[in-house]
Amino acid sequence: MRKILSVVLILSTLVCIFACGNKNSDIPSGMQIVRGGDDVGYYFYAPEEWQISNIGNISSAYASNVDTTSVSYTEITPPEGTAYEYFHESLKEFPTPPEITVDGKETTFGNADSALMFVYEHTYTEHKFRTMQLLVSYKGRFGIFTYTSVLEKISSDELQYDYYKEKIDNVMSVFKFVDKSGTAAEDVYEKTPDGYMLISDMAVAKFSLYVPTDMTVNFTSGMSSASFADGSSVTLSRAIATGVVVSDYWENRKKELGEITTDLKVIEENKNTVLGNSKRAYAYEYTYVYNGSNYHVYQILGITTFNGFVFTYTAKEDNYSAHMPEIEKIIEKVELK
């Protein structure tokens, strides 16, 4: 579970080029929903002008493409020890121990039963960041809320981190936990005769993604994600960045991977392929090591007349080949707008 927290810490300092959204009549004034519903068990809101960037079960939003200030929330299995012990054990994932300025202060977070606040400072890609992290509990569930911003001055007397204080206070106060529905995926999604289910909405996502009915749906909206039993996953999203050359995207991707992983090895790149009904598509295959585990990735950038899409299959090296027949079928079934 420590690795889950370390991923949250890393993602909170990165800008993702994907966005997705929902609509809800109960959205607080000046806010937008990042993710919410009985299926996830909460409603998470962020400032209406921010960009949404949900990845797997990590819900997040950031200020803009030039301001990586971000908020995120995810839930994990409750740790065996205390929340305080869990946080300090998780800090061992940092190459250099961060400087802690608030160490487990009791606070409030929406309608959570309890919340512990930690604030620390760390350096990433030559920039210094300040992060506030809350470890929260609600009816036996355990969640991680993270706010991160660059520790730099935007004026003579104000830090960028402090500039958003009022907005972040609002994000925390309107967060709402609800009971999870526990509805099974096979009861929710449209199924095909050959054992696949449609987990995306073309009207919202601009694509249709079909996955085997025995996969677990992690999230579906502007980005859709599902996992096999061994944790191997597929995601598909429409890129919101415009005017980005495919080769530039790939170079940026390699740079980002190099900052959070080790031993990145490219097997193939810019290979002509297909992604459903795309007009053009380029494949990339690579491996890397993260926290001592070897991962294997197959990624496709697909292009239609008006949109670009990114399909990604990620698995631990030992599991990669086992799912390739299903991955090929998933790719064949993709429909893009």
mmCIF file of C-alpha atoms in Angstrom, residues 86 92 106 150 177 182 185 199 210 271 324 330:
data_model
loop_
_atom_site.group_PDB
_atom_site.id
_atom_site.type_symbol
_atom_site.label_atom_id
_atom_site.label_comp_id
_atom_site.label_asym_id
_atom_site.label_seq_id
_atom_site.Cartn_x
_atom_site.Cartn_y
_atom_site.Cartn_z
ATOM 1 C CA TYR A 86 1.288 4.613 7.417
ATOM 2 C CA LYS A 92 10.554 6.041 2.606
ATOM 3 C CA GLU A 106 -6.412 16.532 13.450
ATOM 4 C CA VAL A 150 5.243 25.033 -6.197
ATOM 5 C CA PHE A 177 -18.843 10.767 1.248
ATOM 6 C CA GLY A 182 -21.559 -2.206 -4.814
ATOM 7 C CA ALA A 185 -20.161 -4.161 -13.643
ATOM 8 C CA ILE A 199 -17.686 0.776 -20.528
ATOM 9 C CA TYR A 210 -15.207 -2.684 -25.062
ATOM 10 C CA LYS A 271 5.289 2.102 -35.680
ATOM 11 C CA MET A 324 -2.058 -9.880 -25.506
ATOM 12 C CA ILE A 330 -9.989 -4.790 -27.352
#
